[in-house]
């Protein structure tokens, strides 16, 4: 019996006591759970406090397309109603074809220079002006030219009859190919008066006419979230911009990086003597 006890004491001397299991509540970085923490009712309750976001999430409006004949109120606000009238087949194909050929060949097209942020540049299109008065835009003036081409006088009469407006001036633009364009702008020069009506007649290849609404005052000139429109202007199409369009919207003809033929755009307007 004494030998057995002696042998047990000797054998037990080689064994070390097992290390004590750490208490998850006392060990930094260890998260307790009901399955690992004995005698525990579960982890401590975590509370979340809702905070109102400082800025509301805004979505970019989808671009709308106008291509069917009709009258469209595109906005209405303190400045008034902005309205478009579209006549996709204002001229027949045959009539538009011979008018386009004559105007392309016979109008006094020239490339105008403008100043932007102190830099002089050539406009990426050709222009000519008809009217009893000069017309100034982008710090550059087109001199008065009362000698209207007979085709332009005929078109002027047709546009006035269809629109119910009278016009005394015409700015002609020639887009030679898809690289020619006009940047974002409004026809809001003082010489055009308040809420001018602009009649835009297209001849030649189809080009995209884009519009975007002027941003609200709190957006500080940021056009990211404004409404946008797209109007494909085909051969023989007439577009009327009426009401507060020039005050509340901008428009452009962007560059297109695929084959585009020549396009003539005739914009009839009324110009008043500047004070």
Tab-separated table of C-alpha atoms in Angstrom:
chain	number	residue	atom	x	y	z
A	1	UNK	CA	0.000	0.000	0.000
A	2	UNK	CA	2.763	2.410	0.843
A	3	UNK	CA	4.517	1.520	-2.411
A	4	UNK	CA	1.399	2.379	-4.454
A	5	UNK	CA	1.072	5.785	-2.782
A	6	UNK	CA	4.714	6.491	-3.314
A	7	UNK	CA	4.489	5.560	-7.019
A	8	UNK	CA	1.407	7.811	-7.446
A	9	UNK	CA	3.214	10.742	-5.870
A	10	UNK	CA	6.167	10.198	-8.174
A	11	UNK	CA	4.009	9.881	-11.350
A	12	UNK	CA	1.920	12.939	-10.409
A	13	UNK	CA	5.044	15.024	-10.098
A	14	UNK	CA	5.460	14.926	-13.865
A	15	UNK	CA	2.021	16.405	-14.566
A	16	UNK	CA	1.292	20.152	-14.362
A	17	UNK	CA	-1.998	21.705	-13.430
A	18	UNK	CA	-4.180	22.675	-16.407
A	19	UNK	CA	-4.293	26.442	-17.103
A	20	UNK	CA	-7.431	28.193	-15.968
A	21	UNK	CA	-9.838	29.065	-18.773
A	22	UNK	CA	-10.039	32.826	-19.270
A	23	UNK	CA	-13.208	34.614	-18.289
A	24	UNK	CA	-14.551	36.313	-21.445
A	25	UNK	CA	-15.904	39.181	-19.327
A	26	UNK	CA	-12.407	39.881	-17.969
A	27	UNK	CA	-10.389	39.402	-21.157
A	28	UNK	CA	-10.080	42.467	-23.433
A	29	UNK	CA	-11.113	41.944	-27.040
A	30	UNK	CA	-13.246	38.866	-26.367
A	31	UNK	CA	-16.972	39.013	-27.049
A	32	UNK	CA	-19.066	36.694	-24.979
A	33	UNK	CA	-21.991	34.728	-26.288
A	34	UNK	CA	-24.527	32.473	-24.554
A	35	UNK	CA	-22.784	29.356	-25.913
A	36	UNK	CA	-19.259	30.238	-24.694
A	37	UNK	CA	-19.873	32.175	-21.473
A	38	UNK	CA	-21.064	29.926	-18.601
A	39	UNK	CA	-23.706	31.257	-16.218
A	40	UNK	CA	-24.400	34.129	-18.677
A	41	UNK	CA	-27.757	35.397	-19.834
A	42	UNK	CA	-26.256	36.601	-23.136
A	43	UNK	CA	-24.265	39.610	-24.440
A	44	UNK	CA	-24.978	43.042	-23.159
A	45	UNK	CA	-27.742	44.893	-25.008
A	46	UNK	CA	-26.512	47.226	-27.746
A	47	UNK	CA	-28.520	50.369	-28.367
A	48	UNK	CA	-28.613	52.242	-31.695
A	49	UNK	CA	-29.659	55.848	-31.955
A	50	UNK	CA	-31.151	57.073	-35.277
A	51	UNK	CA	-29.677	60.279	-36.608
A	52	UNK	CA	-31.425	62.286	-39.316
A	53	UNK	CA	-29.170	62.575	-42.417
A	54	UNK	CA	-27.907	66.070	-43.040
A	55	UNK	CA	-28.604	65.817	-46.807
A	56	UNK	CA	-31.470	64.032	-48.514
A	57	UNK	CA	-30.548	61.581	-51.248
A	58	UNK	CA	-31.411	62.984	-54.693
A	59	UNK	CA	-31.908	61.083	-57.909
A	60	UNK	CA	-30.788	62.323	-61.306
A	61	UNK	CA	-33.917	62.737	-63.457
A	62	UNK	CA	-34.123	60.619	-66.584
A	63	UNK	CA	-33.865	62.501	-69.864
A	64	UNK	CA	-37.248	62.857	-71.587
A	65	UNK	CA	-37.641	62.626	-75.354
A	66	UNK	CA	-40.028	64.748	-77.434
A	67	UNK	CA	-40.411	63.597	-81.036
A	68	UNK	CA	-44.130	63.605	-81.848
A	69	UNK	CA	-46.073	66.574	-83.155
A	70	UNK	CA	-47.801	68.590	-80.468
A	71	UNK	CA	-47.664	71.319	-77.835
A	72	UNK	CA	-45.740	70.619	-74.631
A	73	UNK	CA	-45.654	72.595	-71.382
A	74	UNK	CA	-42.193	71.721	-70.103
A	75	UNK	CA	-42.249	73.827	-66.907
A	76	UNK	CA	-44.386	76.257	-64.995
A	77	UNK	CA	-43.218	78.534	-62.205
A	78	UNK	CA	-42.804	82.093	-60.953
A	79	UNK	CA	-41.347	83.221	-64.282
A	80	UNK	CA	-44.280	81.821	-66.256
A	81	UNK	CA	-45.050	78.881	-68.529
A	82	UNK	CA	-42.327	77.359	-70.716
A	83	UNK	CA	-43.817	75.773	-73.820
A	84	UNK	CA	-42.568	73.903	-76.910
A	85	UNK	CA	-44.472	73.313	-80.132
A	86	UNK	CA	-43.086	70.663	-82.487
A	87	UNK	CA	-43.972	70.188	-86.183
A	88	UNK	CA	-41.876	67.199	-87.412
A	89	UNK	CA	-43.136	67.455	-91.033
A	90	UNK	CA	-43.475	71.206	-91.383
A	91	UNK	CA	-41.950	70.964	-94.888
A	92	UNK	CA	-42.420	68.121	-97.326
A	93	UNK	CA	-39.290	66.137	-98.223
A	94	UNK	CA	-39.190	67.519	-101.760
A	95	UNK	CA	-39.647	71.119	-100.623
A	96	UNK	CA	-37.024	70.744	-97.881
A	97	UNK	CA	-34.557	69.146	-100.315
A	98	UNK	CA	-34.453	71.982	-102.853
A	99	UNK	CA	-34.471	74.690	-100.166
A	100	UNK	CA	-31.548	73.021	-98.401
A	101	UNK	CA	-29.544	72.768	-101.632
A	102	UNK	CA	-30.076	76.428	-102.546
A	103	UNK	CA	-29.341	77.815	-99.070
A	104	UNK	CA	-26.226	75.670	-98.666
A	105	UNK	CA	-24.869	76.995	-101.949
A	106	UNK	CA	-26.060	80.606	-101.957
A	107	UNK	CA	-26.013	82.011	-98.388
A	108	UNK	CA	-22.949	84.062	-97.308
A	109	UNK	CA	-21.650	81.575	-94.747
A	110	UNK	CA	-18.727	82.629	-92.546
A	111	UNK	CA	-16.983	81.395	-89.402
A	112	UNK	CA	-17.481	83.796	-86.510
A	113	UNK	CA	-14.966	84.323	-83.687
A	114	UNK	CA	-15.997	84.676	-80.042
A	115	UNK	CA	-14.337	85.389	-76.712
A	116	UNK	CA	-14.640	82.949	-73.794
A	117	UNK	CA	-12.872	83.612	-70.476
A	118	UNK	CA	-10.438	85.914	-72.215
A	119	UNK	CA	-9.608	83.421	-74.986
A	120	UNK	CA	-10.514	84.063	-78.636
A	121	UNK	CA	-11.828	81.006	-80.502
A	122	UNK	CA	-13.567	80.165	-83.795
A	123	UNK	CA	-17.128	78.915	-83.499
A	124	UNK	CA	-17.429	75.222	-84.514
A	125	UNK	CA	-20.040	76.030	-87.212
A	126	UNK	CA	-20.705	78.622	-89.914
A	127	UNK	CA	-23.245	81.439	-89.571
A	128	UNK	CA	-24.927	84.344	-91.339
A	129	UNK	CA	-27.420	86.998	-90.190
A	130	UNK	CA	-30.418	88.693	-91.784
A	131	UNK	CA	-32.276	91.651	-90.283
A	132	UNK	CA	-32.591	95.416	-90.180
A	133	UNK	CA	-30.709	95.572	-86.883
A	134	UNK	CA	-27.349	94.126	-85.730
A	135	UNK	CA	-27.297	91.274	-83.249
A	136	UNK	CA	-24.807	90.893	-80.395
A	137	UNK	CA	-24.139	87.685	-78.460
A	138	UNK	CA	-21.077	86.210	-76.735
A	139	UNK	CA	-19.312	89.611	-76.891
A	140	UNK	CA	-19.460	89.594	-80.681
A	141	UNK	CA	-21.749	91.484	-83.077
A	142	UNK	CA	-23.307	90.422	-86.366
A	143	UNK	CA	-23.909	93.493	-88.512
A	144	UNK	CA	-27.313	94.361	-89.931
A	145	UNK	CA	-28.126	92.682	-93.255
A	146	UNK	CA	-31.500	93.682	-94.748
A	147	UNK	CA	-30.951	91.764	-98.026
A	148	UNK	CA	-32.951	88.602	-97.365
A	149	UNK	CA	-32.548	85.642	-99.696
A	150	UNK	CA	-35.879	84.938	-101.487
A	151	UNK	CA	-36.062	81.393	-100.091
A	152	UNK	CA	-35.663	82.790	-96.556
A	153	UNK	CA	-38.476	85.290	-97.142
A	154	UNK	CA	-40.734	82.473	-98.302
A	155	UNK	CA	-39.888	80.390	-95.235
A	156	UNK	CA	-40.384	83.383	-92.948
A	157	UNK	CA	-43.952	83.774	-94.212
A	158	UNK	CA	-44.720	80.065	-93.697
A	159	UNK	CA	-43.282	80.061	-90.161
A	160	UNK	CA	-45.196	83.187	-89.154
A	161	UNK	CA	-48.450	81.689	-90.457
A	162	UNK	CA	-47.958	78.426	-88.551
A	163	UNK	CA	-46.731	79.996	-85.299
A	164	UNK	CA	-48.942	83.068	-85.031
A	165	UNK	CA	-45.832	85.200	-84.339
A	166	UNK	CA	-44.055	87.756	-86.506
A	167	UNK	CA	-40.270	87.914	-86.872
A	168	UNK	CA	-37.883	90.562	-88.194
A	169	UNK	CA	-34.532	88.728	-87.977
A	170	UNK	CA	-32.936	85.393	-88.747
A	171	UNK	CA	-29.760	83.698	-87.520
A	172	UNK	CA	-28.625	80.899	-89.836
A	173	UNK	CA	-26.288	78.139	-88.611
A	174	UNK	CA	-24.530	75.577	-90.792
A	175	UNK	CA	-23.316	72.420	-89.063
A	176	UNK	CA	-20.972	70.928	-91.640
A	177	UNK	CA	-20.688	67.519	-89.959
A	178	UNK	CA	-20.990	65.845	-86.554
A	179	UNK	CA	-17.976	67.748	-85.204
A	180	UNK	CA	-19.753	71.088	-85.533
A	181	UNK	CA	-21.815	72.074	-82.489
A	182	UNK	CA	-23.115	74.820	-80.236
A	183	UNK	CA	-22.568	74.803	-76.459
A	184	UNK	CA	-25.113	75.259	-73.659
A	185	UNK	CA	-26.729	78.698	-73.823
A	186	UNK	CA	-30.003	80.614	-73.734
A	187	UNK	CA	-31.213	83.126	-76.294
A	188	UNK	CA	-31.723	85.729	-73.599
A	189	UNK	CA	-29.909	88.771	-74.972
A	190	UNK	CA	-31.519	92.112	-73.993
A	191	UNK	CA	-32.173	92.937	-77.656
A	192	UNK	CA	-34.626	90.012	-77.859
A	193	UNK	CA	-36.869	91.471	-75.163
A	194	UNK	CA	-38.632	89.625	-72.349
A	195	UNK	CA	-39.721	86.027	-72.974
A	196	UNK	CA	-38.821	85.922	-76.663
A	197	UNK	CA	-40.320	83.400	-79.080
A	198	UNK	CA	-37.725	81.542	-81.152
A	199	UNK	CA	-38.745	79.537	-84.228
A	200	UNK	CA	-36.131	76.931	-85.217
A	201	UNK	CA	-36.379	75.286	-88.654
A	202	UNK	CA	-34.057	72.382	-89.520
A	203	UNK	CA	-32.896	71.296	-92.980
A	204	UNK	CA	-30.496	68.470	-93.767
A	205	UNK	CA	-29.227	65.670	-91.551
A	206	UNK	CA	-30.910	64.947	-88.200
A	207	UNK	CA	-29.175	66.391	-85.139
A	208	UNK	CA	-30.016	66.084	-81.456
A	209	UNK	CA	-31.320	69.204	-79.726
A	210	UNK	CA	-30.814	68.985	-75.952
A	211	UNK	CA	-32.394	71.124	-73.222
A	212	UNK	CA	-31.743	71.400	-69.494
A	213	UNK	CA	-33.555	73.407	-66.860
A	214	UNK	CA	-31.788	76.186	-65.019
A	215	UNK	CA	-30.809	74.957	-61.495
A	216	UNK	CA	-32.472	76.262	-58.367
A	217	UNK	CA	-30.699	79.037	-56.456
A	218	UNK	CA	-29.635	76.648	-53.669
A	219	UNK	CA	-27.827	74.421	-56.218
A	220	UNK	CA	-25.432	77.288	-57.028
A	221	UNK	CA	-25.168	76.568	-60.734
A	222	UNK	CA	-24.963	72.770	-60.411
A	223	UNK	CA	-26.944	71.144	-63.256
A	224	UNK	CA	-26.591	67.575	-61.947
A	225	UNK	CA	-30.187	67.159	-60.791
A	226	UNK	CA	-32.069	69.341	-63.267
A	227	UNK	CA	-34.695	68.167	-65.743
A	228	UNK	CA	-33.451	67.360	-69.250
A	229	UNK	CA	-35.106	67.018	-72.636
A	230	UNK	CA	-33.978	65.666	-75.999
A	231	UNK	CA	-35.617	66.583	-79.309
A	232	UNK	CA	-34.360	64.908	-82.519
A	233	UNK	CA	-34.594	67.600	-85.220
A	234	UNK	CA	-34.970	65.990	-88.626
A	235	UNK	CA	-35.147	67.363	-92.184
A	236	UNK	CA	-38.050	69.830	-92.462
A	237	UNK	CA	-38.847	70.015	-88.715
A	238	UNK	CA	-40.036	73.217	-87.037
A	239	UNK	CA	-39.603	73.760	-83.282
A	240	UNK	CA	-41.127	76.745	-81.463
A	241	UNK	CA	-39.810	77.848	-78.055
A	242	UNK	CA	-42.294	80.130	-76.300
A	243	UNK	CA	-42.969	81.759	-72.944
A	244	UNK	CA	-40.257	81.504	-70.297
A	245	UNK	CA	-38.129	78.907	-72.151
A	246	UNK	CA	-35.135	81.216	-72.616
A	247	UNK	CA	-35.275	82.316	-68.987
A	248	UNK	CA	-35.782	78.900	-67.388
A	249	UNK	CA	-33.930	76.559	-69.789
A	250	UNK	CA	-30.680	76.205	-71.709
A	251	UNK	CA	-30.166	74.335	-74.987
A	252	UNK	CA	-27.358	73.006	-77.163
A	253	UNK	CA	-26.500	70.899	-80.210
A	254	UNK	CA	-23.707	68.574	-79.024
A	255	UNK	CA	-20.919	67.073	-81.094
A	256	UNK	CA	-21.667	63.588	-82.438
A	257	UNK	CA	-18.851	61.121	-82.975
A	258	UNK	CA	-20.304	59.229	-85.925
A	259	UNK	CA	-21.103	60.144	-89.509
A	260	UNK	CA	-23.356	63.163	-89.840
A	261	UNK	CA	-24.066	65.119	-92.981
A	262	UNK	CA	-24.554	68.868	-93.235
A	263	UNK	CA	-27.461	70.536	-91.401
A	264	UNK	CA	-28.828	74.072	-91.735
A	265	UNK	CA	-30.685	75.565	-88.770
A	266	UNK	CA	-32.744	78.718	-89.306
A	267	UNK	CA	-33.736	80.506	-86.083
A	268	UNK	CA	-36.295	83.235	-86.628
A	269	UNK	CA	-36.561	85.869	-83.895
A	270	UNK	CA	-37.583	89.460	-83.186
A	271	UNK	CA	-34.834	91.945	-82.356
A	272	UNK	CA	-35.447	95.346	-80.742
A	273	UNK	CA	-33.145	98.393	-80.773
A	274	UNK	CA	-30.830	98.354	-77.786
A	275	UNK	CA	-31.060	101.421	-75.474
